[in-house]
Every structure is written in C-alpha cells, then in structure tokens.
Amino acid sequence: MIDIKKQLQNINNSINQAEIKAQRSSGSVQLLAVSKTWPAATLRLAAQAGQNCFGENYLQEALVKIDELSELELEWHFIGPIQSNKTRDIAAHFDWVQSIDRLKIAQRLNDQRNEQQAVLNVCIQVNIDNENSKSGVNAENVISLAQQISQLSRLKLRGIMVIPTKTDHLSQQQSAFLRAHHLYSELQQQFPGIDTLSMGMTHDMQIAISAGSTMVRVGTGLFGQRLTPNV
Ligand SMILES: *Cc1c(COP(=O)(O)O)cnc(C)c1O
C-alpha cells in the first residue's frame, strides 16, 4: 500500500518547488486532496499527516465519508457535476462547491444553505477550451454569471475552477492555464473577495502553478491509481 504520509510530503515539496521556480511566495498555492473512490480510512491517514481539505466528485460516496470523519473538522469541496436534485445535500454538508456551471444550481444552493451555517464558498467552473463535451461555463459568460452569483447572500464567490483539455503539448497546456489566469484577474478587478484559481492536477500542477494557480487538486499523485477507472 502507498505511504500516504510520504506522498503528501512529496506533493507539498513539489508545490513548494514550483512556487519558488515561479517566484511566488511560499504557501500561495493550496493543496486540495482529491479523494474520490478512496475510503474514509485512507482520508484519515492523510488527515493525520496534516491534510485537511478534501475534494469529492460523487455525492453519495462523499456523504458517507463526511459522516465517518465528522470529528476531524475537515474542509470539504464538491468538485463533480451537479444535478439539481443533489443541491440540498451539497448545501448542507460541504464547505465549498467548485463546480457551479449555471445560475439555477447557484440559486438552489443559496436557498438551501442553512442560516446557521457559514456562507457556502463557490467557484464557477470554466470550460476554458470551449469543449462541447465538457461541463462548465464558456469564458465569455463567466462575468455575467459572477454578477448574478454575487447577489446571492448565502454564497461567497471565491473564483474559478478549470479542467483544460487533456494534452501532452506543453504550449497548449500553458495557453489554457494563462487564459484562465487572465479571466481570474479580470474577475478579481470586478468582484471583492476573489482569491481562488483552482487549476492543476497530478500531471500538470507545476505548469498550472507557473501560470498562477492558487489551488491544485491532486488525486492519483497522493493516493495512487484509482481502482475504478475513468473517474
Ligand atoms: C479526479 C479529479 C482531479 C484529480 O485528478 P488526478 O489526475 O487524480 O490528480 C482533479 N479535479 C477534478 C475535477 C477531478 O475530477
């Protein structure tokens, strides 16, 4: 079995190296541990090694883990596609939602977020390469959606999340990340409290950090290859 503590150190070291290389301050990039398919016991090992933010894609699976690990005060990020009938549970159990791709979902999360809870942190998922098959808002529609979300009092708009087209071409990866960074800067100028550019995964986190990412979402690099393929 993979040594989670050691892997976590490795990932944090790579993040730190990438920050230095990009002349960015230490700690400017946060690590989100993407724990889909892994059981609560595995997450607990990561938590014991100091990781406290976890990203989950599937609601039912996540709810089991959130419940099992409730004594640990972890920060939970929903990063998967959202159907409207799932918003009530997401609003009740998560701290962040990074995959907002339409106003209706934002409105439902806002209406369903309990007054006793802190506001729900959200990011707009941007389809930065305008792929037909991909979820997310096209770049040209982000500002208007951000305007609408900023009116919702139970949500706090924190930034954007991007998953660029898979490619091995460095220049293509850089181009997508730089376009995302440009959009993020534009949002920062127009809205208060924008501080999150969620981009970069196991295989492209260094490039994402050099382009200005503030949060990398790492799954396989931390926990190993997922046993269920294509998730
Ligand atoms: C699965 C997933 C990740 C993590 O991908 P790895 O390649 O395993 O690091 C990051 N972001 C999202 C949205 C994901 O679904």
PDB file of C-alpha atoms and ligand atoms in Angstrom:
ATOM      1  CA  MET A   1       0.000   0.000   0.000  1.00  0.00           C
ATOM      2  CA  ILE A   2       1.102   3.517  -0.762  1.00  0.00           C
ATOM      3  CA  ASP A   3       2.684   5.557   2.039  1.00  0.00           C
ATOM      4  CA  ILE A   4       0.247   8.472   2.223  1.00  0.00           C
ATOM      5  CA  LYS A   5       2.351  10.477   4.642  1.00  0.00           C
ATOM      6  CA  LYS A   6       5.370  10.261   2.361  1.00  0.00           C
ATOM      7  CA  GLN A   7       3.326  11.016  -0.755  1.00  0.00           C
ATOM      8  CA  LEU A   8       1.832  14.043   0.953  1.00  0.00           C
ATOM      9  CA  GLN A   9       5.330  15.302   1.769  1.00  0.00           C
ATOM     10  CA  ASN A  10       6.385  14.724  -1.846  1.00  0.00           C
ATOM     11  CA  ILE A  11       3.411  16.637  -3.227  1.00  0.00           C
ATOM     12  CA  ASN A  12       3.879  19.507  -0.794  1.00  0.00           C
ATOM     13  CA  ASN A  13       7.568  19.627  -1.745  1.00  0.00           C
ATOM     14  CA  SER A  14       6.741  19.759  -5.456  1.00  0.00           C
ATOM     15  CA  ILE A  15       4.251  22.550  -4.819  1.00  0.00           C
ATOM     16  CA  ASN A  16       6.896  24.439  -2.891  1.00  0.00           C
ATOM     17  CA  GLN A  17       9.494  23.929  -5.635  1.00  0.00           C
ATOM     18  CA  ALA A  18       7.030  25.135  -8.256  1.00  0.00           C
ATOM     19  CA  GLU A  19       6.249  28.225  -6.152  1.00  0.00           C
ATOM     20  CA  ILE A  20       9.953  29.040  -5.887  1.00  0.00           C
ATOM     21  CA  LYS A  21      10.527  28.474  -9.603  1.00  0.00           C
ATOM     22  CA  ALA A  22       7.632  30.783 -10.437  1.00  0.00           C
ATOM     23  CA  GLN A  23       8.918  33.348  -7.911  1.00  0.00           C
ATOM     24  CA  ARG A  24       5.731  33.104  -5.969  1.00  0.00           C
ATOM     25  CA  SER A  25       5.547  33.286  -2.211  1.00  0.00           C
ATOM     26  CA  SER A  26       5.689  30.119  -0.191  1.00  0.00           C
ATOM     27  CA  GLY A  27       2.213  28.913   0.748  1.00  0.00           C
ATOM     28  CA  SER A  28       0.475  30.782  -2.077  1.00  0.00           C
ATOM     29  CA  VAL A  29      -0.750  27.501  -3.560  1.00  0.00           C
ATOM     30  CA  GLN A  30      -3.112  25.318  -1.565  1.00  0.00           C
ATOM     31  CA  LEU A  31      -3.380  21.551  -1.938  1.00  0.00           C
ATOM     32  CA  LEU A  32      -6.821  20.025  -2.324  1.00  0.00           C
ATOM     33  CA  ALA A  33      -6.632  16.240  -1.853  1.00  0.00           C
ATOM     34  CA  VAL A  34      -9.000  14.654  -4.376  1.00  0.00           C
ATOM     35  CA  SER A  35     -10.252  11.601  -2.552  1.00  0.00           C
ATOM     36  CA  LYS A  36     -12.936  10.171  -4.860  1.00  0.00           C
ATOM     37  CA  THR A  37     -13.109   6.348  -4.721  1.00  0.00           C
ATOM     38  CA  TRP A  38     -10.907   6.175  -1.591  1.00  0.00           C
ATOM     39  CA  PRO A  39     -12.463   5.034   1.690  1.00  0.00           C
ATOM     40  CA  ALA A  40     -12.660   7.140   4.850  1.00  0.00           C
ATOM     41  CA  ALA A  41      -9.753   5.197   6.394  1.00  0.00           C
ATOM     42  CA  THR A  42      -7.436   6.396   3.617  1.00  0.00           C
ATOM     43  CA  LEU A  43      -8.525  10.002   4.074  1.00  0.00           C
ATOM     44  CA  ARG A  44      -7.961   9.651   7.791  1.00  0.00           C
ATOM     45  CA  LEU A  45      -4.299   8.785   7.144  1.00  0.00           C
ATOM     46  CA  ALA A  46      -3.929  11.919   5.037  1.00  0.00           C
ATOM     47  CA  ALA A  47      -5.639  13.971   7.738  1.00  0.00           C
ATOM     48  CA  GLN A  48      -3.290  12.546  10.380  1.00  0.00           C
ATOM     49  CA  ALA A  49      -0.389  13.623   8.169  1.00  0.00           C
ATOM     50  CA  GLY A  50      -1.706  17.189   8.146  1.00  0.00           C
ATOM     51  CA  GLN A  51      -4.009  17.414   5.111  1.00  0.00           C
ATOM     52  CA  ASN A  52      -7.380  18.958   5.907  1.00  0.00           C
ATOM     53  CA  CYS A  53      -9.017  19.909   2.580  1.00  0.00           C
ATOM     54  CA  PHE A  54     -10.608  17.146   0.540  1.00  0.00           C
ATOM     55  CA  GLY A  55     -12.334  17.206  -2.850  1.00  0.00           C
ATOM     56  CA  GLU A  56     -15.110  14.789  -3.745  1.00  0.00           C
ATOM     57  CA  ASN A  57     -16.998  14.221  -7.013  1.00  0.00           C
ATOM     58  CA  TYR A  58     -19.815  11.872  -6.075  1.00  0.00           C
ATOM     59  CA  LEU A  59     -22.370  12.930  -3.515  1.00  0.00           C
ATOM     60  CA  GLN A  60     -23.476   9.605  -2.036  1.00  0.00           C
ATOM     61  CA  GLU A  61     -19.909   8.412  -1.661  1.00  0.00           C
ATOM     62  CA  ALA A  62     -18.867  11.725  -0.110  1.00  0.00           C
ATOM     63  CA  LEU A  63     -21.702  11.812   2.429  1.00  0.00           C
ATOM     64  CA  VAL A  64     -20.558   8.502   3.922  1.00  0.00           C
ATOM     65  CA  LYS A  65     -17.008   9.823   4.382  1.00  0.00           C
ATOM     66  CA  ILE A  66     -18.104  13.217   5.705  1.00  0.00           C
ATOM     67  CA  ASP A  67     -20.164  11.420   8.315  1.00  0.00           C
ATOM     68  CA  GLU A  68     -17.438   8.930   9.236  1.00  0.00           C
ATOM     69  CA  LEU A  69     -14.814  11.655   9.608  1.00  0.00           C
ATOM     70  CA  SER A  70     -17.037  14.273  11.226  1.00  0.00           C
ATOM     71  CA  GLU A  71     -14.903  14.547  14.372  1.00  0.00           C
ATOM     72  CA  LEU A  72     -11.874  15.723  12.341  1.00  0.00           C
ATOM     73  CA  GLU A  73     -13.129  19.161  11.239  1.00  0.00           C
ATOM     74  CA  LEU A  74     -12.067  18.737   7.648  1.00  0.00           C
ATOM     75  CA  GLU A  75     -12.891  21.144   4.818  1.00  0.00           C
ATOM     76  CA  TRP A  76     -14.967  19.510   2.069  1.00  0.00           C
ATOM     77  CA  HIS A  77     -15.041  20.697  -1.542  1.00  0.00           C
ATOM     78  CA  PHE A  78     -17.574  19.407  -4.038  1.00  0.00           C
ATOM     79  CA  ILE A  79     -15.858  19.232  -7.457  1.00  0.00           C
ATOM     80  CA  GLY A  80     -18.132  16.982  -9.551  1.00  0.00           C
ATOM     81  CA  PRO A  81     -21.037  17.673 -11.913  1.00  0.00           C
ATOM     82  CA  ILE A  82     -24.176  18.797 -10.046  1.00  0.00           C
ATOM     83  CA  GLN A  83     -27.752  17.721 -10.782  1.00  0.00           C
ATOM     84  CA  SER A  84     -30.456  19.907  -9.272  1.00  0.00           C
ATOM     85  CA  ASN A  85     -31.821  17.133  -7.076  1.00  0.00           C
ATOM     86  CA  LYS A  86     -28.425  16.939  -5.308  1.00  0.00           C
ATOM     87  CA  THR A  87     -28.130  20.568  -4.249  1.00  0.00           C
ATOM     88  CA  ARG A  88     -29.881  20.197  -0.872  1.00  0.00           C
ATOM     89  CA  ASP A  89     -27.363  17.658   0.441  1.00  0.00           C
ATOM     90  CA  ILE A  90     -24.433  19.517  -1.095  1.00  0.00           C
ATOM     91  CA  ALA A  91     -25.554  22.775   0.554  1.00  0.00           C
ATOM     92  CA  ALA A  92     -25.929  21.011   3.889  1.00  0.00           C
ATOM     93  CA  HIS A  93     -22.644  19.100   4.008  1.00  0.00           C
ATOM     94  CA  PHE A  94     -19.952  20.901   2.018  1.00  0.00           C
ATOM     95  CA  ASP A  95     -17.842  24.000   2.728  1.00  0.00           C
ATOM     96  CA  TRP A  96     -17.031  24.714  -0.901  1.00  0.00           C
ATOM     97  CA  VAL A  97     -18.595  23.968  -4.282  1.00  0.00           C
ATOM     98  CA  GLN A  98     -16.152  24.407  -7.174  1.00  0.00           C
ATOM     99  CA  SER A  99     -18.315  23.105  -9.994  1.00  0.00           C
ATOM    100  CA  ILE A 100     -21.031  25.747 -10.400  1.00  0.00           C
ATOM    101  CA  ASP A 101     -21.888  25.845 -14.090  1.00  0.00           C
ATOM    102  CA  ARG A 102     -25.294  27.514 -14.184  1.00  0.00           C
ATOM    103  CA  LEU A 103     -27.345  30.044 -12.268  1.00  0.00           C
ATOM    104  CA  LYS A 104     -30.092  27.597 -11.352  1.00  0.00           C
ATOM    105  CA  ILE A 105     -27.649  25.479  -9.358  1.00  0.00           C
ATOM    106  CA  ALA A 106     -26.247  28.539  -7.595  1.00  0.00           C
ATOM    107  CA  GLN A 107     -29.760  29.718  -6.698  1.00  0.00           C
ATOM    108  CA  ARG A 108     -30.755  26.360  -5.293  1.00  0.00           C
ATOM    109  CA  LEU A 109     -27.566  26.095  -3.211  1.00  0.00           C
ATOM    110  CA  ASN A 110     -28.180  29.616  -1.933  1.00  0.00           C
ATOM    111  CA  ASP A 111     -31.801  28.894  -0.997  1.00  0.00           C
ATOM    112  CA  GLN A 112     -30.880  25.614   0.646  1.00  0.00           C
ATOM    113  CA  ARG A 113     -27.859  26.785   2.640  1.00  0.00           C
ATOM    114  CA  ASN A 114     -28.930  26.899   6.256  1.00  0.00           C
ATOM    115  CA  GLU A 115     -28.853  30.297   8.026  1.00  0.00           C
ATOM    116  CA  GLN A 116     -26.976  28.698  10.923  1.00  0.00           C
ATOM    117  CA  GLN A 117     -24.116  27.653   8.669  1.00  0.00           C
ATOM    118  CA  ALA A 118     -21.305  29.818   7.344  1.00  0.00           C
ATOM    119  CA  VAL A 119     -21.815  31.057   3.794  1.00  0.00           C
ATOM    120  CA  LEU A 120     -21.005  28.487   1.128  1.00  0.00           C
ATOM    121  CA  ASN A 121     -17.784  29.210  -0.807  1.00  0.00           C
ATOM    122  CA  VAL A 122     -18.225  28.729  -4.532  1.00  0.00           C
ATOM    123  CA  CYS A 123     -16.210  28.746  -7.735  1.00  0.00           C
ATOM    124  CA  ILE A 124     -17.537  28.912 -11.265  1.00  0.00           C
ATOM    125  CA  GLN A 125     -16.337  26.000 -13.359  1.00  0.00           C
ATOM    126  CA  VAL A 126     -14.991  27.379 -16.627  1.00  0.00           C
ATOM    127  CA  ASN A 127     -14.844  25.391 -19.852  1.00  0.00           C
ATOM    128  CA  ILE A 128     -11.631  27.154 -20.831  1.00  0.00           C
ATOM    129  CA  ASP A 129     -11.174  25.285 -24.123  1.00  0.00           C
ATOM    130  CA  ASN A 130     -14.852  25.540 -25.152  1.00  0.00           C
ATOM    131  CA  GLU A 131     -15.115  21.777 -25.481  1.00  0.00           C
ATOM    132  CA  ASN A 132     -18.555  20.550 -26.476  1.00  0.00           C
ATOM    133  CA  SER A 133     -18.485  17.551 -24.191  1.00  0.00           C
ATOM    134  CA  LYS A 134     -17.276  19.384 -21.098  1.00  0.00           C
ATOM    135  CA  SER A 135     -19.263  20.863 -18.284  1.00  0.00           C
ATOM    136  CA  GLY A 136     -18.518  24.419 -17.280  1.00  0.00           C
ATOM    137  CA  VAL A 137     -19.336  27.891 -18.486  1.00  0.00           C
ATOM    138  CA  ASN A 138     -17.610  29.278 -21.565  1.00  0.00           C
ATOM    139  CA  ALA A 139     -15.166  32.066 -20.708  1.00  0.00           C
ATOM    140  CA  GLU A 140     -17.252  34.829 -22.291  1.00  0.00           C
ATOM    141  CA  ASN A 141     -20.198  34.045 -19.979  1.00  0.00           C
ATOM    142  CA  VAL A 142     -18.290  33.968 -16.711  1.00  0.00           C
ATOM    143  CA  ILE A 143     -18.574  37.656 -15.772  1.00  0.00           C
ATOM    144  CA  SER A 144     -22.346  37.742 -16.160  1.00  0.00           C
ATOM    145  CA  LEU A 145     -22.783  34.555 -14.112  1.00  0.00           C
ATOM    146  CA  ALA A 146     -20.440  36.014 -11.481  1.00  0.00           C
ATOM    147  CA  GLN A 147     -22.614  39.128 -11.334  1.00  0.00           C
ATOM    148  CA  GLN A 148     -25.699  37.026 -10.658  1.00  0.00           C
ATOM    149  CA  ILE A 149     -23.945  34.842  -8.079  1.00  0.00           C
ATOM    150  CA  SER A 150     -22.611  37.896  -6.250  1.00  0.00           C
ATOM    151  CA  GLN A 151     -26.243  38.844  -5.498  1.00  0.00           C
ATOM    152  CA  LEU A 152     -26.842  35.599  -3.603  1.00  0.00           C
ATOM    153  CA  SER A 153     -26.327  36.237   0.104  1.00  0.00           C
ATOM    154  CA  ARG A 154     -25.693  32.659   1.258  1.00  0.00           C
ATOM    155  CA  LEU A 155     -22.926  32.128  -1.302  1.00  0.00           C
ATOM    156  CA  LYS A 156     -19.475  33.658  -1.379  1.00  0.00           C
ATOM    157  CA  LEU A 157     -17.908  33.745  -4.814  1.00  0.00           C
ATOM    158  CA  ARG A 158     -14.216  32.833  -4.443  1.00  0.00           C
ATOM    159  CA  GLY A 159     -13.057  32.310  -8.031  1.00  0.00           C
ATOM    160  CA  ILE A 160     -12.957  29.798 -10.852  1.00  0.00           C
ATOM    161  CA  MET A 161     -12.116  26.149 -11.386  1.00  0.00           C
ATOM    162  CA  VAL A 162     -10.780  24.857 -14.697  1.00  0.00           C
ATOM    163  CA  ILE A 163     -10.032  21.467 -16.219  1.00  0.00           C
ATOM    164  CA  PRO A 164      -8.318  22.070 -19.570  1.00  0.00           C
ATOM    165  CA  THR A 165      -8.396  19.606 -22.484  1.00  0.00           C
ATOM    166  CA  LYS A 166      -6.042  16.678 -21.885  1.00  0.00           C
ATOM    167  CA  THR A 167      -2.917  17.170 -23.963  1.00  0.00           C
ATOM    168  CA  ASP A 168       0.808  16.419 -23.784  1.00  0.00           C
ATOM    169  CA  HIS A 169       1.714  19.634 -25.567  1.00  0.00           C
ATOM    170  CA  LEU A 170       3.293  21.980 -23.095  1.00  0.00           C
ATOM    171  CA  SER A 171       2.439  25.118 -25.068  1.00  0.00           C
ATOM    172  CA  GLN A 172      -1.219  24.110 -25.295  1.00  0.00           C
ATOM    173  CA  GLN A 173      -1.349  23.434 -21.535  1.00  0.00           C
ATOM    174  CA  GLN A 174       0.318  26.759 -20.801  1.00  0.00           C
ATOM    175  CA  SER A 175      -2.012  28.614 -23.110  1.00  0.00           C
ATOM    176  CA  ALA A 176      -5.138  27.243 -21.419  1.00  0.00           C
ATOM    177  CA  PHE A 177      -3.783  27.992 -17.941  1.00  0.00           C
ATOM    178  CA  LEU A 178      -2.732  31.509 -18.909  1.00  0.00           C
ATOM    179  CA  ARG A 179      -6.182  32.231 -20.384  1.00  0.00           C
ATOM    180  CA  ALA A 180      -7.706  31.012 -17.123  1.00  0.00           C
ATOM    181  CA  HIS A 181      -5.361  33.248 -15.142  1.00  0.00           C
ATOM    182  CA  HIS A 182      -6.332  36.229 -17.272  1.00  0.00           C
ATOM    183  CA  LEU A 183     -10.006  35.586 -16.633  1.00  0.00           C
ATOM    184  CA  TYR A 184      -9.301  35.207 -12.917  1.00  0.00           C
ATOM    185  CA  SER A 185      -7.522  38.598 -12.837  1.00  0.00           C
ATOM    186  CA  GLU A 186     -10.472  40.175 -14.613  1.00  0.00           C
ATOM    187  CA  LEU A 187     -12.845  38.745 -12.002  1.00  0.00           C
ATOM    188  CA  GLN A 188     -10.601  39.994  -9.205  1.00  0.00           C
ATOM    189  CA  GLN A 189     -10.873  43.519 -10.560  1.00  0.00           C
ATOM    190  CA  GLN A 190     -14.643  43.425 -10.666  1.00  0.00           C
ATOM    191  CA  PHE A 191     -15.611  41.483  -7.565  1.00  0.00           C
ATOM    192  CA  PRO A 192     -14.414  41.623  -3.960  1.00  0.00           C
ATOM    193  CA  GLY A 193     -13.068  38.518  -2.268  1.00  0.00           C
ATOM    194  CA  ILE A 194     -11.920  36.632  -5.370  1.00  0.00           C
ATOM    195  CA  ASP A 195      -8.841  34.679  -4.282  1.00  0.00           C
ATOM    196  CA  THR A 196      -9.093  31.232  -5.818  1.00  0.00           C
ATOM    197  CA  LEU A 197      -7.855  29.980  -9.157  1.00  0.00           C
ATOM    198  CA  SER A 198      -8.358  26.236  -8.888  1.00  0.00           C
ATOM    199  CA  MET A 199      -6.305  24.585 -11.623  1.00  0.00           C
ATOM    200  CA  GLY A 200      -3.717  21.861 -11.968  1.00  0.00           C
ATOM    201  CA  MET A 201      -3.963  18.156 -11.201  1.00  0.00           C
ATOM    202  CA  THR A 202      -1.363  15.414 -10.676  1.00  0.00           C
ATOM    203  CA  HIS A 203       0.166  15.620 -14.141  1.00  0.00           C
ATOM    204  CA  ASP A 204       0.099  19.342 -14.798  1.00  0.00           C
ATOM    205  CA  MET A 205       0.321  21.028 -11.410  1.00  0.00           C
ATOM    206  CA  GLN A 206       3.764  22.551 -11.987  1.00  0.00           C
ATOM    207  CA  ILE A 207       2.621  24.227 -15.201  1.00  0.00           C
ATOM    208  CA  ALA A 208      -0.575  25.397 -13.518  1.00  0.00           C
ATOM    209  CA  ILE A 209       1.408  26.912 -10.635  1.00  0.00           C
ATOM    210  CA  SER A 210       3.733  28.737 -13.015  1.00  0.00           C
ATOM    211  CA  ALA A 211       0.614  30.194 -14.681  1.00  0.00           C
ATOM    212  CA  GLY A 212      -0.783  31.462 -11.374  1.00  0.00           C
ATOM    213  CA  SER A 213      -2.895  28.665  -9.865  1.00  0.00           C
ATOM    214  CA  THR A 214      -3.756  29.177  -6.188  1.00  0.00           C
ATOM    215  CA  MET A 215      -5.154  25.682  -5.621  1.00  0.00           C
ATOM    216  CA  VAL A 216      -4.106  22.374  -7.152  1.00  0.00           C
ATOM    217  CA  ARG A 217      -6.427  19.368  -6.996  1.00  0.00           C
ATOM    218  CA  VAL A 218      -4.373  16.207  -6.644  1.00  0.00           C
ATOM    219  CA  GLY A 219      -5.759  12.664  -6.578  1.00  0.00           C
ATOM    220  CA  THR A 220      -3.515   9.927  -8.034  1.00  0.00           C
ATOM    221  CA  GLY A 221      -0.293  11.738  -7.097  1.00  0.00           C
ATOM    222  CA  LEU A 222      -1.315  11.491  -3.477  1.00  0.00           C
ATOM    223  CA  PHE A 223      -3.401   8.338  -3.083  1.00  0.00           C
ATOM    224  CA  GLY A 224      -2.165   6.267  -6.047  1.00  0.00           C
ATOM    225  CA  GLN A 225      -4.019   4.962  -9.086  1.00  0.00           C
ATOM    226  CA  ARG A 226      -7.758   4.753  -8.546  1.00  0.00           C
ATOM    227  CA  LEU A 227      -9.100   1.195  -8.755  1.00  0.00           C
ATOM    228  CA  THR A 228     -12.221   2.345 -10.556  1.00  0.00           C
ATOM    229  CA  PRO A 229     -11.036   3.619 -13.945  1.00  0.00           C
ATOM    230  CA  ASN A 230     -12.320   6.763 -15.644  1.00  0.00           C
ATOM    231  CA  VAL A 231     -13.361   8.608 -12.530  1.00  0.00           C
TER     232      VAL A 231
HETATM  233  C1  LIG B   1     -10.332  13.407 -10.334  1.00  0.00           C
HETATM  234  C2  LIG B   1     -10.197  14.872 -10.371  1.00  0.00           C
HETATM  235  C3  LIG B   1      -8.984  15.501 -10.027  1.00  0.00           C
HETATM  236  C4  LIG B   1      -7.716  14.738  -9.647  1.00  0.00           C
HETATM  237  O1  LIG B   1      -7.105  14.170 -10.755  1.00  0.00           O
HETATM  238  P1  LIG B   1      -5.708  13.377 -10.616  1.00  0.00           P
HETATM  239  O2  LIG B   1      -5.241  13.261 -12.011  1.00  0.00           O
HETATM  240  O3  LIG B   1      -6.014  12.068  -9.994  1.00  0.00           O
HETATM  241  O4  LIG B   1      -4.809  14.204  -9.773  1.00  0.00           O
HETATM  242  C5  LIG B   1      -8.949  16.881 -10.012  1.00  0.00           C
HETATM  243  N1  LIG B   1     -10.026  17.622 -10.341  1.00  0.00           N
HETATM  244  C6  LIG B   1     -11.192  17.066 -10.683  1.00  0.00           C
HETATM  245  C7  LIG B   1     -12.354  17.937 -11.034  1.00  0.00           C
HETATM  246  C8  LIG B   1     -11.310  15.681 -10.721  1.00  0.00           C
HETATM  247  O5  LIG B   1     -12.487  15.131 -11.076  1.00  0.00           O
END
